[in-house]
Coordinates of C-alpha atoms in Angstrom, one line a residue:
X1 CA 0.0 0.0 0.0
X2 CA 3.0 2.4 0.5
X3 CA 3.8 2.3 -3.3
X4 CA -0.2 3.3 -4.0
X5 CA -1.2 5.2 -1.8
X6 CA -4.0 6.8 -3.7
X7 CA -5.6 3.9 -5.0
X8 CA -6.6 3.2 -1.1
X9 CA -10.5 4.7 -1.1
X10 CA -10.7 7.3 1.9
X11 CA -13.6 6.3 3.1
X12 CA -14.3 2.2 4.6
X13 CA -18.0 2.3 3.4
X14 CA -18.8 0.5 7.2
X15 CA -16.3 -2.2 6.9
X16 CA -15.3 -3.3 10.7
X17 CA -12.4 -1.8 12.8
X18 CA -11.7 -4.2 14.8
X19 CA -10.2 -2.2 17.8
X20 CA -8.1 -4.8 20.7
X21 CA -8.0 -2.0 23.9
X22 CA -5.7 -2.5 26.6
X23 CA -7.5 -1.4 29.8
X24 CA -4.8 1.4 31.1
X25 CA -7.4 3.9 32.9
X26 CA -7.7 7.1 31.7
X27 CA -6.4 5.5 28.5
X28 CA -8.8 2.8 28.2
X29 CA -11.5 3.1 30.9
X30 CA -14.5 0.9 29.7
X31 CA -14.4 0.2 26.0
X32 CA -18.2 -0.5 25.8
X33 CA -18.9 2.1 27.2
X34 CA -20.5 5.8 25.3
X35 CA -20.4 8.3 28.4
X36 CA -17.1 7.8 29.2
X37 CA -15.0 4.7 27.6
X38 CA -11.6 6.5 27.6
X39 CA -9.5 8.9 25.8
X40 CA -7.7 6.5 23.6
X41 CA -11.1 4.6 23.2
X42 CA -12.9 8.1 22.3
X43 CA -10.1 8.9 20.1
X44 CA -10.2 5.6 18.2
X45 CA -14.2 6.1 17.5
X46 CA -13.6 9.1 16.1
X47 CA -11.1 7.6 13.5
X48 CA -14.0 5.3 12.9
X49 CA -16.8 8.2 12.5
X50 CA -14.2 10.2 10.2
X51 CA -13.5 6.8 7.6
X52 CA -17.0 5.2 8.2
X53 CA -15.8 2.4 10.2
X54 CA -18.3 0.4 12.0
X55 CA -16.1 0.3 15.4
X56 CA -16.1 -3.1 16.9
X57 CA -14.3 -3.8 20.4
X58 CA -12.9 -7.4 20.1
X59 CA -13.6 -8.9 23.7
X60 CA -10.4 -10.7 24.8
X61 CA -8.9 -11.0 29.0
X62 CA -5.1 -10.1 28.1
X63 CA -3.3 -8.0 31.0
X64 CA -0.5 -7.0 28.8
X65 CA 0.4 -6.5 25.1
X66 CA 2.7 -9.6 25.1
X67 CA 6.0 -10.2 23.7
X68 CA 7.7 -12.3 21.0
X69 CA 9.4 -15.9 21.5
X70 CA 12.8 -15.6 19.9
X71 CA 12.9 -19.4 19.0
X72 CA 9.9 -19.2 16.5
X73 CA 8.8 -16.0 16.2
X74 CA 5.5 -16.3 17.3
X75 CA 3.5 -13.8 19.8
X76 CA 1.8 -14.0 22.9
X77 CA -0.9 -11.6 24.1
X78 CA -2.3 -8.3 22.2
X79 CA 0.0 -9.2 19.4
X80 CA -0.8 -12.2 18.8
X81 CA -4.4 -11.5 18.2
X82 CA -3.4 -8.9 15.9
X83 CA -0.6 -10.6 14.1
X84 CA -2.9 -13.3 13.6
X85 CA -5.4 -10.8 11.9
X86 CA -8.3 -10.8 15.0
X87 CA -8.4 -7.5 14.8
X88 CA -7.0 -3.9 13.1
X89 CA -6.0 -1.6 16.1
X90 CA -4.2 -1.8 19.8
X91 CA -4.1 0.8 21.9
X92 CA -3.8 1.4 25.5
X93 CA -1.0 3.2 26.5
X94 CA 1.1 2.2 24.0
X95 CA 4.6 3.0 22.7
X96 CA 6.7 1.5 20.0
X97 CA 8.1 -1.4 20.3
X98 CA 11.6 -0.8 18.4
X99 CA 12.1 -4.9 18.2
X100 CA 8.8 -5.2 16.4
X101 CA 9.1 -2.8 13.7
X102 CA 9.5 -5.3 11.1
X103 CA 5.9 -7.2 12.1
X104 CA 4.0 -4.2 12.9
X105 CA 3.0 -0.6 12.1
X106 CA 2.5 2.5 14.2
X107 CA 0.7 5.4 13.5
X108 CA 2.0 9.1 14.7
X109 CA 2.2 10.1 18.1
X110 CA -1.0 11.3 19.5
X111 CA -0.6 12.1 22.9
X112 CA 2.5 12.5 25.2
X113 CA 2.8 11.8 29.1
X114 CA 5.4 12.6 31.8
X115 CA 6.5 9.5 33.3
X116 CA 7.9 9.9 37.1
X117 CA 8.4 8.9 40.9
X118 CA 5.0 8.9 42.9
X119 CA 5.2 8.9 47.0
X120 CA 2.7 9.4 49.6
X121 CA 2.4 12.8 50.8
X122 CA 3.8 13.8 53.8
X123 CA 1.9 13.1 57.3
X124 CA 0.1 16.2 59.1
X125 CA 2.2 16.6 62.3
X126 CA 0.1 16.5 65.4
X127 CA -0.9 19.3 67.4
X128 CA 0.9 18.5 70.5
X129 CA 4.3 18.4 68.6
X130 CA 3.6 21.6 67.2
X131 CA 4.8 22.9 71.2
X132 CA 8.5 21.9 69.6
X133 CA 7.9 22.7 66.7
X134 CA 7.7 26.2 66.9
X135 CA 11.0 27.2 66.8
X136 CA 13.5 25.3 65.3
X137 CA 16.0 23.1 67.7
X138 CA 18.8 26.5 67.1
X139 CA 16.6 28.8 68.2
X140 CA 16.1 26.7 71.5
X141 CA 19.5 26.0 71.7
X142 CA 20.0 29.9 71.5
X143 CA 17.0 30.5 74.0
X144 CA 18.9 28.5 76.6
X145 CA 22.0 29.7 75.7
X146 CA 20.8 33.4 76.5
X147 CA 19.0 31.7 79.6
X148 CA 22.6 31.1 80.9
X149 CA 24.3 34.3 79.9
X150 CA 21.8 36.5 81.7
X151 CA 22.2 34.4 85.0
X152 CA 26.1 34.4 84.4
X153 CA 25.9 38.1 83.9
X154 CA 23.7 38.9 87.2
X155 CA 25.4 36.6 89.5
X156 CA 28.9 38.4 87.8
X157 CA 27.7 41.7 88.5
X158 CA 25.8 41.0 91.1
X159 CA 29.3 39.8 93.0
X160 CA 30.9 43.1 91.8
X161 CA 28.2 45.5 93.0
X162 CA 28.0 43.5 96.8
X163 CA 23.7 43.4 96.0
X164 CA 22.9 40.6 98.0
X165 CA 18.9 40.5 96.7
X166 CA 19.0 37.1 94.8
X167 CA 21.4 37.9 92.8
X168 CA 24.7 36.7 94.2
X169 CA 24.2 33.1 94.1
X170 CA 24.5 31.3 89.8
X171 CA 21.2 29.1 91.1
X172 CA 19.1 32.1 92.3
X173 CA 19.8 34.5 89.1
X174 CA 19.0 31.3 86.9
X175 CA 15.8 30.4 88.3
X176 CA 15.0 34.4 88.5
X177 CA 15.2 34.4 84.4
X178 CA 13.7 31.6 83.7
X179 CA 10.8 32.8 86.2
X180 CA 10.6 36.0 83.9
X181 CA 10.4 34.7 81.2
X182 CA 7.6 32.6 81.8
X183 CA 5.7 35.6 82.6
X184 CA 6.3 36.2 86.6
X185 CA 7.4 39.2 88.2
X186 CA 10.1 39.4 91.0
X187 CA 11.6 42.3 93.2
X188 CA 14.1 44.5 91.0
X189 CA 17.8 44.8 91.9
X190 CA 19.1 47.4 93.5
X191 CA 22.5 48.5 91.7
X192 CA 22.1 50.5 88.6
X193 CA 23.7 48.0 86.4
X194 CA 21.5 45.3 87.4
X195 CA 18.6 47.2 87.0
X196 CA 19.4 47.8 83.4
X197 CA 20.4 44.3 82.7
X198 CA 17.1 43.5 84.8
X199 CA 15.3 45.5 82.1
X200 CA 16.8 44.3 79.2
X201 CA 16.5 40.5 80.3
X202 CA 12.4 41.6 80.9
X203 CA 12.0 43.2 77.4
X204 CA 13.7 40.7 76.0
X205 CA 11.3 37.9 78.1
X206 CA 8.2 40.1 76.6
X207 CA 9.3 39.8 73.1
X208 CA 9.9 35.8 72.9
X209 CA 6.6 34.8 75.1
X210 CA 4.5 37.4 72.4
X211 CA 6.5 35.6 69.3
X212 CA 5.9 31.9 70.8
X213 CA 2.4 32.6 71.5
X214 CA 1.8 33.9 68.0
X215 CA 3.7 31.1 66.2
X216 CA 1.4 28.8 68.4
X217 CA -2.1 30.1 67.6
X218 CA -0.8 30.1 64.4
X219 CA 0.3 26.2 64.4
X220 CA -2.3 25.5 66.1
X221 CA -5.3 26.9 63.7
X222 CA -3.0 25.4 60.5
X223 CA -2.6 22.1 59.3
X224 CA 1.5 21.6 59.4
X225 CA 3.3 19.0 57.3
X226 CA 6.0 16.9 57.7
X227 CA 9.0 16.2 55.9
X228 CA 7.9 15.3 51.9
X229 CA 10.1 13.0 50.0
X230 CA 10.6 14.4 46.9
X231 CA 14.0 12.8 45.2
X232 CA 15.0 9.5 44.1
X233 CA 18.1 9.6 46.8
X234 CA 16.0 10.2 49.9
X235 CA 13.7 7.3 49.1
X236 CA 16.6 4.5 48.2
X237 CA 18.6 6.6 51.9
X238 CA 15.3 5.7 54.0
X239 CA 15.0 2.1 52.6
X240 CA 11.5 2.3 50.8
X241 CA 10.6 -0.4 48.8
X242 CA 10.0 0.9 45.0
X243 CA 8.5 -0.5 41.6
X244 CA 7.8 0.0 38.3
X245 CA 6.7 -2.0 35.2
X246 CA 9.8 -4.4 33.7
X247 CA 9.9 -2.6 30.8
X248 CA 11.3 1.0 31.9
X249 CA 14.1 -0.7 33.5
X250 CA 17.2 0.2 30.9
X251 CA 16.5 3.8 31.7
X252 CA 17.6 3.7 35.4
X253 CA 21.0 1.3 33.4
X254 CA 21.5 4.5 31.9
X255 CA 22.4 6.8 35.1
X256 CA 25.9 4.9 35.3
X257 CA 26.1 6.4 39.5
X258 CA 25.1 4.4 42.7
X259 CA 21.4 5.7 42.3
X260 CA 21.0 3.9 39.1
X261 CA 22.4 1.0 40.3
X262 CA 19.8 1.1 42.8
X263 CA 17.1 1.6 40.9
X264 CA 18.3 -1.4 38.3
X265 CA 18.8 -4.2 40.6
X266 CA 16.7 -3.5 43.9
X267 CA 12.9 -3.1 41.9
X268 CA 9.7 -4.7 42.3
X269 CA 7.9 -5.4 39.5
X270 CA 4.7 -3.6 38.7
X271 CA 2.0 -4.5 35.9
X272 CA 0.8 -1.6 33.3
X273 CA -3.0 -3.0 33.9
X274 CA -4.0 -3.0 37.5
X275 CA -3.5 -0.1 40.7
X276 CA -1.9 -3.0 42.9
X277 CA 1.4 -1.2 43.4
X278 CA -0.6 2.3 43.2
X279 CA -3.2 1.4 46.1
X280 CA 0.1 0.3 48.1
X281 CA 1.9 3.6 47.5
X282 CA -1.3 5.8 48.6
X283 CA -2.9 4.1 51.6
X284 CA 0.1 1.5 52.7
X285 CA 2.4 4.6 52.4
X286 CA 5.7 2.0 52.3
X287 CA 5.8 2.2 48.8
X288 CA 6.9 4.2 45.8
X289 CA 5.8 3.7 42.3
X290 CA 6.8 4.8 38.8
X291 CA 3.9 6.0 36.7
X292 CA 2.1 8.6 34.3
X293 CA 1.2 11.7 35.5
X294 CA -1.9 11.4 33.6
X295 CA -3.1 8.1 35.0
X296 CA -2.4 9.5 38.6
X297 CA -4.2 12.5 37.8
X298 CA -7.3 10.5 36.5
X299 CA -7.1 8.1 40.0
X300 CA -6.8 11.0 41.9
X301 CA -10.1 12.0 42.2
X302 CA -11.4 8.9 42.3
X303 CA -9.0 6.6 45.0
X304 CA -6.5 8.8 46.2
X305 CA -7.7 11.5 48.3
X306 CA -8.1 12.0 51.7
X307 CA -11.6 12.4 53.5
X308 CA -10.5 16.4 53.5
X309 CA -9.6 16.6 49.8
X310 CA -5.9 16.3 50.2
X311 CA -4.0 14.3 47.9
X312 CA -2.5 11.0 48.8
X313 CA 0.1 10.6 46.5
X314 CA 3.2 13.3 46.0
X315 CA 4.1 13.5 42.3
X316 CA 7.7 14.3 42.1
X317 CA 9.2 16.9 39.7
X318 CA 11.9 15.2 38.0
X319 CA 10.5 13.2 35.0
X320 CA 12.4 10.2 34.4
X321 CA 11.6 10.5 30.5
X322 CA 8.4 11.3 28.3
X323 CA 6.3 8.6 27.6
X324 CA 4.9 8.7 23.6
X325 CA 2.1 7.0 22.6
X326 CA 0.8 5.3 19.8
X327 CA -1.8 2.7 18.1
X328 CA -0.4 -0.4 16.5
X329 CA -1.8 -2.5 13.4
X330 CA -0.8 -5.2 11.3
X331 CA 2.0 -4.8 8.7
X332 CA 0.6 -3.1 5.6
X333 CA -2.8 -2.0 7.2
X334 CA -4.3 -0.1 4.1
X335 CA -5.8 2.9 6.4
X336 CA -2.8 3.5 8.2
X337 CA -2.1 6.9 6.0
X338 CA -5.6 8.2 6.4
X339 CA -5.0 7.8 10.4
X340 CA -2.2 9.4 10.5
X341 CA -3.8 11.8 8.8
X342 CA -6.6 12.7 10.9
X343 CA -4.5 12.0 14.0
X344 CA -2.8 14.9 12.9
X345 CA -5.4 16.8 12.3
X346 CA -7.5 16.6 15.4
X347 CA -4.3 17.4 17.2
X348 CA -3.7 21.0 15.7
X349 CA -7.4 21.5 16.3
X350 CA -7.1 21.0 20.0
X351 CA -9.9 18.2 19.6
X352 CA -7.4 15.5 21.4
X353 CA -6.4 18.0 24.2
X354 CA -9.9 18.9 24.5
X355 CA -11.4 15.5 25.5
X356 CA -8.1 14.9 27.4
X357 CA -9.3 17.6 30.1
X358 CA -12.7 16.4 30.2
X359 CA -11.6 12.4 31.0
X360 CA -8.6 13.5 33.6
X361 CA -9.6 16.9 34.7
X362 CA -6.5 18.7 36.2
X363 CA -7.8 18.3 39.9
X364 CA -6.0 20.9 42.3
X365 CA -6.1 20.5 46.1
X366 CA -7.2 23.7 47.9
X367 CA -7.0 24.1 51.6
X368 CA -9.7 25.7 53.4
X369 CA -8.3 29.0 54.2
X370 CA -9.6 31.0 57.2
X371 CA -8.8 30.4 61.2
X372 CA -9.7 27.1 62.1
X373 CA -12.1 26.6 65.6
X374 CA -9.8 25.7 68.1
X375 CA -10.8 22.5 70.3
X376 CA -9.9 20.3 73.0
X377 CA -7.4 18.1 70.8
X378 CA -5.6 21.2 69.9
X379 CA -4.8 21.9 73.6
X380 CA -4.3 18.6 74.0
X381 CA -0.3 19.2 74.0
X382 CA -1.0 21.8 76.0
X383 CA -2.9 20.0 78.9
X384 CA -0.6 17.5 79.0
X385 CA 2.6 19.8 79.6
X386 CA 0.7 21.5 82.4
X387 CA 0.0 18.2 83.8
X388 CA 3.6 16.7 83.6
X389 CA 4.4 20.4 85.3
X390 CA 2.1 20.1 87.5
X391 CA 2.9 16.6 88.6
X392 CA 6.8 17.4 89.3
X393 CA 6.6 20.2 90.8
X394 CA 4.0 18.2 93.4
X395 CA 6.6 15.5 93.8
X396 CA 9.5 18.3 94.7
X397 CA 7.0 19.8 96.9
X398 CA 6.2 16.9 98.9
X399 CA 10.0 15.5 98.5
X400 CA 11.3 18.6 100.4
X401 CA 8.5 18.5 103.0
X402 CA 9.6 15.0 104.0
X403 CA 13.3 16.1 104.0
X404 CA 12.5 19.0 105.7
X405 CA 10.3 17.6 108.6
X406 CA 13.1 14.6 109.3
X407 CA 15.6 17.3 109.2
X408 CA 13.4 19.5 111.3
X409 CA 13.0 16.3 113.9
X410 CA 16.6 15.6 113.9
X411 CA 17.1 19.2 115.3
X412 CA 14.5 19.1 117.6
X413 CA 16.4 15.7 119.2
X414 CA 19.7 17.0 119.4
X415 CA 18.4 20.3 120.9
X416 CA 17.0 17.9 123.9
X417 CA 19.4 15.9 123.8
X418 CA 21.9 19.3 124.8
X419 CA 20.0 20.5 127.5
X420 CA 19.7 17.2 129.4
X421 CA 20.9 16.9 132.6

């Protein structure tokens, strides 16, 4: 048919086209279906509409495309049915098969997909840990640290100046600061210089409670994330199990570093049909899969979201390559022009693009924005500080009663035990 071209009619006059779909959602979502059988499937009837083909789907159970024995040349799967003339068209997520170009055609490229990493998203952080959370473990450490050189500097000056109010003793000037800062108030010194570093130290005390208690409200009435995987690296460092279907594995040969090597010899196999190793990456969260953004996109709405709306799965930014797609048929399939043809067409027309957004709409998370109503497990970090407070400082209390009173007893003994005659 390549050398005439023209003497193929353009139109089939309702002869079949026998179409063999590979069911790769949003690809291929029902076949039989007319409301919404798939992009690929959608596609495919229009091809039919445009040449007056009267579309058949060829009913068959096949999970993959198959593949060719080497010994005699035969095929298994999808391509056996069409090699064997069963039907005209497979589709479903397809690319080229390079070591098949001499038993089958291809038409053009119709649609392109980004092909990457997918993780679960990253765990909201409770609101009790938010009380750590606040600042970050330097500006603790430089809390304390400040802690310690105001006490140093009272207790220094405080020797110097001969002011024997509290302020002479590296215990006493500690616990007075910290007792400050957590809002109490205290006699003031009496030496000039201590009074100023007095002031200072209680400014300073103002300024950090009003700049915990804001970043606390604000915690508190947000949802806060933790850490989100988002590279190849972190995953392989934190010894998550990953996937992907067989056939992308000579990309990851191609990285020629540790990571690759990784990536090569350390899978676990994942099919193209099926949302096994999906399902496990979104709700086992132990998991990280290699797929289309499109096809996660499409699930997303439907599987992986969260009771609030939130995502379940973390799409990560590096693509690992772009996936092209194409339908196959038979060596010498007389249409195969006219196809590519109106392939071609209905992409410059934005017909392809068009019924892309409508079968995998471009779904977009959007947090509720506003303060969120505050309630008991909110405070529940703070209760339970206050209690643990509480509790210690009950313990010291009635630890240093019971010391005290045997101490106090003790005295009272030796005292009689003085005056007797």
């Amino acid at each position: 048919m390549d050398l005439f071209p023209t003497k193929v009619p353009l139109y089939a006059n309702g002869c079949e086209l026998r179409l063999l779909p590979l069911e790769v959602p949003p690809y291929v979502i029902n076949a039989t279906d007319h409301v919404n059988p798939g992009l690929e499937v959608t596609i495919a009837r229009e091809l039919g509409k445009r040449i007056n083909f009267t579309v058949k789907v060829v009913q068959h159970s096949f999970r993959e495309t198959g593949y060719k024995y080497s010994a005699d040349g035969s095929f298994t799967g999808l391509y056996h049915m069409l090699h064997s003339r069963k039907g005209d068209l497979i589709f479903g997520m397809l690319r080229q098969n390079t070591s098949y170009v001499n038993d089958f055609d291809s038409t053009f490229v119709h649609l392109t997909d980004q092909v990457t990493w997918h993780v679960a998203t990253a765990n909201v952080i409770r609101e009790w840990k938010n009380l750590a959370m606040i600042f970050t473990w330097k500006l603790w450490f430089i809390l304390f640290l400040f802690i310690f050189i105001n006490a140093f500097s009272w207790w220094f000056v405080g020797r110097r100046t001969r002011d024997l109010r509290n302020y002479t003793e590296i215990r006493r000037t500690l616990l007075t600061g910290y007792y400050i800062l957590l809002g109490g108030s205290t006699s003031p010194p009496r030496t000039g210089l201590l009074r100023l570093l007095f002031l200072l130290w209680t400014l300073c005390s103002i300024l950090l409670v009003a700049a915990y208690q804001c970043k606390l409200i604000s915690l508190l009435t947000k949802n806060i994330y933790g850490y989100q995987i988002a590279t190849e690296q972190e995953f392989i460092k934190q010894k998550i199990q990953f996937g992907y279907f067989p056939g992308f594995r000579n990309i990851f040969k191609e990285y020629a570093n540790q990571t690759g090597y990784n990536l090569y010899n350390n899978y676990n196999p994942c099919p193209i049909v099926g949302n096994e190793c999906i399902i496990r990456a979104a709700y086992q969260r132990d998991f990280v899969v290699v797929k289309n953004r499109r096809q996660i996109r499409y699930l997303t709405e439907r599987l992986l979201l969260f009771p609030n709306g939130r995502h379940r799965l973390y799409s990560m930014e590096k693509n690992i390559f772009i996936y092209l797609l194409r339908m196959m048929t038979h060596r010498g399939y007389p249409f195969l022009h006219r196809i590519n043809y109106l392939l071609l067409y209905m992409q410059q027309n934005g017909l392809i693009e068009k019924w892309d957004k409508e079968v995998a709409p471009r779904y977009k998370y959007q947090e509720k924005t506003g303060a969120k109503k505050l309630r008991l497990n909110h405070l529940q970090g703070v209760f339970m500080l206050i209690i643990i407070g509480l509790s210690l400082a009950v313990t010291v209390f009635v630890l240093e009663l019971c010391l005290h009173s045997r101490l106090g007893d003790r005295n009272i003994i030796h005292l009689f035990q003085n005056h007797s005659p």
